[in-house]
Coordinates of C-alpha atoms in Angstrom, one line a residue:
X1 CA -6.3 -24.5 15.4
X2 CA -5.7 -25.2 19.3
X3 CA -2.3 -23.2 20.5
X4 CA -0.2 -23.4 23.8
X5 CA 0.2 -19.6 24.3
X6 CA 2.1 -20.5 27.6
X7 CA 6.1 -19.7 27.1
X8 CA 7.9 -22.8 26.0
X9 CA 4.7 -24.6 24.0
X10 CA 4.5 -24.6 20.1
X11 CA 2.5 -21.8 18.6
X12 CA 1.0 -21.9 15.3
X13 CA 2.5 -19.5 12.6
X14 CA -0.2 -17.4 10.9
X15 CA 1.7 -15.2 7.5
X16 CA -0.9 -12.6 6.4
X17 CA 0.0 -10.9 3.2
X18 CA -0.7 -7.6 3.0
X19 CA 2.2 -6.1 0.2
X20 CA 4.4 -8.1 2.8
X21 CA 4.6 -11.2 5.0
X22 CA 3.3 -9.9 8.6
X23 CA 3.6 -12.3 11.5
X24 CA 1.6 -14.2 14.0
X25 CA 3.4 -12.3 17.3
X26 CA 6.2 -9.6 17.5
X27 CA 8.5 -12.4 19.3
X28 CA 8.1 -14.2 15.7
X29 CA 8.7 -11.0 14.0
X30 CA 11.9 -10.9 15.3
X31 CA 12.6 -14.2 13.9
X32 CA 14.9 -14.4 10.4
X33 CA 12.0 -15.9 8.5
X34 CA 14.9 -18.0 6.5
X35 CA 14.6 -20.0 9.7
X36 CA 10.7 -21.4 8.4
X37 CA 11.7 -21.4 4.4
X38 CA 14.3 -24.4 5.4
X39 CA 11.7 -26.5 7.4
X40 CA 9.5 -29.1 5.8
X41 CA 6.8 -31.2 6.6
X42 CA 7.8 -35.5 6.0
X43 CA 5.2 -38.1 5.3
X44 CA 6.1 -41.4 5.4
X45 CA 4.1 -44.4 4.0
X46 CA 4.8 -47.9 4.7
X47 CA 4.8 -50.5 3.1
X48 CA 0.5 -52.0 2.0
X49 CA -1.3 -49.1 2.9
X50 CA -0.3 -49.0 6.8
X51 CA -0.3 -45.9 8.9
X52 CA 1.4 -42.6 7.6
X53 CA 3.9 -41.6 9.8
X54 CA 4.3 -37.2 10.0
X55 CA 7.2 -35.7 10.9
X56 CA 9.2 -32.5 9.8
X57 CA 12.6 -31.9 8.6
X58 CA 15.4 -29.8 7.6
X59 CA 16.8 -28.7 4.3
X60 CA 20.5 -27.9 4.5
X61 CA 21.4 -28.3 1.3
X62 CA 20.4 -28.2 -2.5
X63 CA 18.0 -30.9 -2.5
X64 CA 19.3 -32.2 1.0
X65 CA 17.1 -33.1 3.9
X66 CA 17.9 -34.0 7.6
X67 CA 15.1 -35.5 9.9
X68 CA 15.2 -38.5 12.3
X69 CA 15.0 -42.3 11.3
X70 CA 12.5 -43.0 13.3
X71 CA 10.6 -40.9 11.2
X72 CA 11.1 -43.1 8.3
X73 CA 12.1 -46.1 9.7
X74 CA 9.7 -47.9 8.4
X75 CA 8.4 -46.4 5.1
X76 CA 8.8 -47.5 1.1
X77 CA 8.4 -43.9 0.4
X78 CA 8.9 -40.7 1.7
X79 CA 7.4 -37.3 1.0
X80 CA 8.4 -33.7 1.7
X81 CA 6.3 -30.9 1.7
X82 CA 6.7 -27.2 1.4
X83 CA 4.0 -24.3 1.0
X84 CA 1.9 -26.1 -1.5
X85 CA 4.3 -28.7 -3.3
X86 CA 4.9 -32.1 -2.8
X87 CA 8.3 -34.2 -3.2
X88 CA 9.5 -37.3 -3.0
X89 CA 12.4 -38.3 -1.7
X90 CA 14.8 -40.8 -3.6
X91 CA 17.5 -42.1 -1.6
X92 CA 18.4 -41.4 1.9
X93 CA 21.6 -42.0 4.2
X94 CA 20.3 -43.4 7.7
X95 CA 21.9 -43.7 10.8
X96 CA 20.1 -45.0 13.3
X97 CA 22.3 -45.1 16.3
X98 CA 22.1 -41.4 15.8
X99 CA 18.4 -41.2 14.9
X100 CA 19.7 -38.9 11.7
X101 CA 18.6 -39.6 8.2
X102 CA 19.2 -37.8 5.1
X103 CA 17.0 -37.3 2.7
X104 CA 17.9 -36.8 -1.2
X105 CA 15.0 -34.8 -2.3
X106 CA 15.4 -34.0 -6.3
X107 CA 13.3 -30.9 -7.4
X108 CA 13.7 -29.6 -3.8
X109 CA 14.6 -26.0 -4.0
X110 CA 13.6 -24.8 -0.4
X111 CA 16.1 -22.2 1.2
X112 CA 18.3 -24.3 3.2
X113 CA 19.4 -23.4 6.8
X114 CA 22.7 -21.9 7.9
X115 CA 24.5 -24.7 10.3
X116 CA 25.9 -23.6 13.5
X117 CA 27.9 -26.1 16.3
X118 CA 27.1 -26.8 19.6
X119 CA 30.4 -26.1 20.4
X120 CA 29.7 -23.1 20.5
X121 CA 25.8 -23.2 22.6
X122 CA 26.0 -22.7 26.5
X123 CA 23.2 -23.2 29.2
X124 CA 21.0 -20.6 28.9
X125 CA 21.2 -19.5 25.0
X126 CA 17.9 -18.9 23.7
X127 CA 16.4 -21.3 21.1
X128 CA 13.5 -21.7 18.8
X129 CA 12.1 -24.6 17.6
X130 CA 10.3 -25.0 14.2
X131 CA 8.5 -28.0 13.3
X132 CA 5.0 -29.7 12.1
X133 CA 3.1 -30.7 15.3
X134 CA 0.5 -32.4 14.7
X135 CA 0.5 -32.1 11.1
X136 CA -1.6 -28.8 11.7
X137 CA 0.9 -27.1 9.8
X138 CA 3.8 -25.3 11.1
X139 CA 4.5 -23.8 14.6
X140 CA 7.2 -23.0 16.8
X141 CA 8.4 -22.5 20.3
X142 CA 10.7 -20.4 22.5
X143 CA 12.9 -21.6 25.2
X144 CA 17.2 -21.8 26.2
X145 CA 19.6 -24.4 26.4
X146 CA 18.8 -26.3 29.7
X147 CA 21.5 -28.5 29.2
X148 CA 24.4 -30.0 27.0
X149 CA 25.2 -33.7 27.0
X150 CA 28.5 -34.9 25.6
X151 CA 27.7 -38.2 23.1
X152 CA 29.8 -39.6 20.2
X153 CA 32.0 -36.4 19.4
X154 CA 28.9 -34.0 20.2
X155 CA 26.4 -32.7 22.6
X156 CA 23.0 -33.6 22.7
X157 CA 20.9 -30.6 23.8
X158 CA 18.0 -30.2 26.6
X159 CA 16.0 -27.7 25.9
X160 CA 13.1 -26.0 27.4
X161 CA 11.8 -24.9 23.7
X162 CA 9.2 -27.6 23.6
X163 CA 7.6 -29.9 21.2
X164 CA 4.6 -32.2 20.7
X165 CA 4.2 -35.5 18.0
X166 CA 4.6 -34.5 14.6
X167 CA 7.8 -32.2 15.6
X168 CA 10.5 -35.0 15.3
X169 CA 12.8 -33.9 12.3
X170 CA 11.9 -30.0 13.2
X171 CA 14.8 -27.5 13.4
X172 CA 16.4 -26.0 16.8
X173 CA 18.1 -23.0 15.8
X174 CA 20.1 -20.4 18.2
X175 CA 19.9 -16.3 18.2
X176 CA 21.9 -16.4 14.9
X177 CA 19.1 -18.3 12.8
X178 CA 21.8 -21.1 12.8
X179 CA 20.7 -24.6 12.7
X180 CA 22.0 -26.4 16.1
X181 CA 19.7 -29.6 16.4
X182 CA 17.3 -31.4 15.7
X183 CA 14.3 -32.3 17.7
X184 CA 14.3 -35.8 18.6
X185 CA 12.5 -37.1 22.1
X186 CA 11.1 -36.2 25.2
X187 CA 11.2 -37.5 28.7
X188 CA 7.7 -38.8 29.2
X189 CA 5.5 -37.7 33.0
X190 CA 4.7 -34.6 34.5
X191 CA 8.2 -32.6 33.8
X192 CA 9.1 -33.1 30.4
X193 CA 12.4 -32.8 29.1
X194 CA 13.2 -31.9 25.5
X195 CA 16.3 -33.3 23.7
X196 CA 17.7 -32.5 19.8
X197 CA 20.6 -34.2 18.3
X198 CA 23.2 -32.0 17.2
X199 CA 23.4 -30.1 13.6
X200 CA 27.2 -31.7 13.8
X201 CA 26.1 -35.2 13.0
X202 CA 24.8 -33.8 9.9
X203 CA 28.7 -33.6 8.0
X204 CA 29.6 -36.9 9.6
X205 CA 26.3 -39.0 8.2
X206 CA 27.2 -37.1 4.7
X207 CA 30.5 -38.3 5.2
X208 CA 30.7 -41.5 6.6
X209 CA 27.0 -42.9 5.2
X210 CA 26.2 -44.3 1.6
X211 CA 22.9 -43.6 0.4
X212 CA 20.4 -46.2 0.1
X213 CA 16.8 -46.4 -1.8
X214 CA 14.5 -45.4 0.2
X215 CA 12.6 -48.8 1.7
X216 CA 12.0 -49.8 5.8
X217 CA 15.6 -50.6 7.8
X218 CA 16.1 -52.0 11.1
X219 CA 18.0 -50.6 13.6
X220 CA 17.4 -48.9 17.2
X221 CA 17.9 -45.4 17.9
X222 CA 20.3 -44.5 20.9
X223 CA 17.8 -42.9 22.6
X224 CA 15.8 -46.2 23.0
X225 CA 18.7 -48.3 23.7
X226 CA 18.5 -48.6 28.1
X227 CA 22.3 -48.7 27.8
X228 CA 23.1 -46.0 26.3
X229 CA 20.4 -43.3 27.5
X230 CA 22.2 -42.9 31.4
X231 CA 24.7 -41.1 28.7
X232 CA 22.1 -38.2 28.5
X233 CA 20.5 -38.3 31.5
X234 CA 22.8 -38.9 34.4
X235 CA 23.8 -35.6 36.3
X236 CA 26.1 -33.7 34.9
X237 CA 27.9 -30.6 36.0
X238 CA 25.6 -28.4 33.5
X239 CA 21.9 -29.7 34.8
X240 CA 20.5 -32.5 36.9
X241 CA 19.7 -36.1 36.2
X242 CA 16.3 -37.1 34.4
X243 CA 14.3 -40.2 34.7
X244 CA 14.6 -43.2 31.9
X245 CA 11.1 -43.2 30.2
X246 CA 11.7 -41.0 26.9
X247 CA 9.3 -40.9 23.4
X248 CA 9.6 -39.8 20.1
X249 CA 7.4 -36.6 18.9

């Protein structure tokens, strides 16, 4: 498995058992390993046979699932994976505006994550990010908070923690093992930019959302929307102004 050992770039998780789980790195050993229990792998299928779409996600609840809609935008069924077990998801509350879906997942018992707010993140707090680049299985990255972006009662958060394809749905979570975001889209070019949606969303989708059977929907995520994405990327007083081309992982 190919690895980015440079600071910032995903690194593959390798758990050795010998009487005990022992760790890929002494940064990762340092890591609440609750953090990786709560992240799952997602396969989507569309409709016919088409291309499977991977992505990861979050468990935050009995059964309960957060990843992005673009992830499964545009399947009939949906899949979530953890160690060797396979689930599939059976309704799912989507908001696209927001990019946030959750998934109901029956028979999922994965430990789920403890939620923190990003009212409470400033520049510079250090990050990890857990997801399923790739589909290689799962890795993670190290980085801070470059920047917070005030959106629809939250902040969206730029990080330097980065993440390749496969990672959208994976888990940002501060120095507490707390949930903050969830990885989302990157700015495309030389100098990437990393960006999560906040963990806040997640009550407000429970909330305000009804579930629906899984199946494709429509809709176009903020991020993609030209009118909307100056909102997190103009300068602001906590870090500089980006360029407009973004992409999904």
């Amino acid at each position: 498995v190919r690895a980015f050992r440079q600071a910032g770039f995903m690194k593959p998780l390798f758990l050795i058992i010998i009487g005990a789980f022992a760790c890929e790195s002494a940064a990762w050993a340092q890591l609440d390993l609750g953090m990786a229990r709560s992240v799952v792998q997602i396969q989507a299928r569309p409709p016919e046979g088409g291309r499977v779409y991977m992505g990861s996600g979050v468990v935050f609840g009995d059964g309960h699932v957060a990843t992005n809609c673009h992830v499964t935008l545009n399947a009939d069924s949906v899949f979530v994976r953890t160690g060797g077990a396979r689930f599939a998801a059976a309704r799912q509350r989507a908001d696209v505006k927001r990019d946030l879906c959750l998934l109901d997942v029956p028979g999922l018992a994965s430990s789920p994550a403890r939620l923190g707010r990003t009212t409470r993140l400033s520049r510079g707090d250090t990050l990890y990010l857990l997801g399923f680049p790739r589909a290689l299985g799962m890795s993670w990255s190290q980085g801070t908070v470059r920047s917070l972006h005030a959106y629809r009662g939250s902040r969206i958060i730029e990080t330097s923690a980065g993440f390749v394809e496969g990672a959208s749905g994976g888990g940002l979570f501060n120095a507490k093992s707390e949930l903050v975001g969830i990885a989302t889209f990157f700015s495309a070019g030389g100098h990437r930019h990393y960006f999560a949606i906040p963990a806040d969303w997640i009550s407000v989708v429970q909330k305000a959302v009804a579930p629906r059977e899984i199946g494709p929907f429509s809709g176009i995520p903020f991020w993609q929307d030209v009118g909307h994405l100056p909102v997190v990327t103009h300068e602001d007083p906590e870090g500089g102004g980006h360029g407009p081309t973004v992409r999904a992982p």
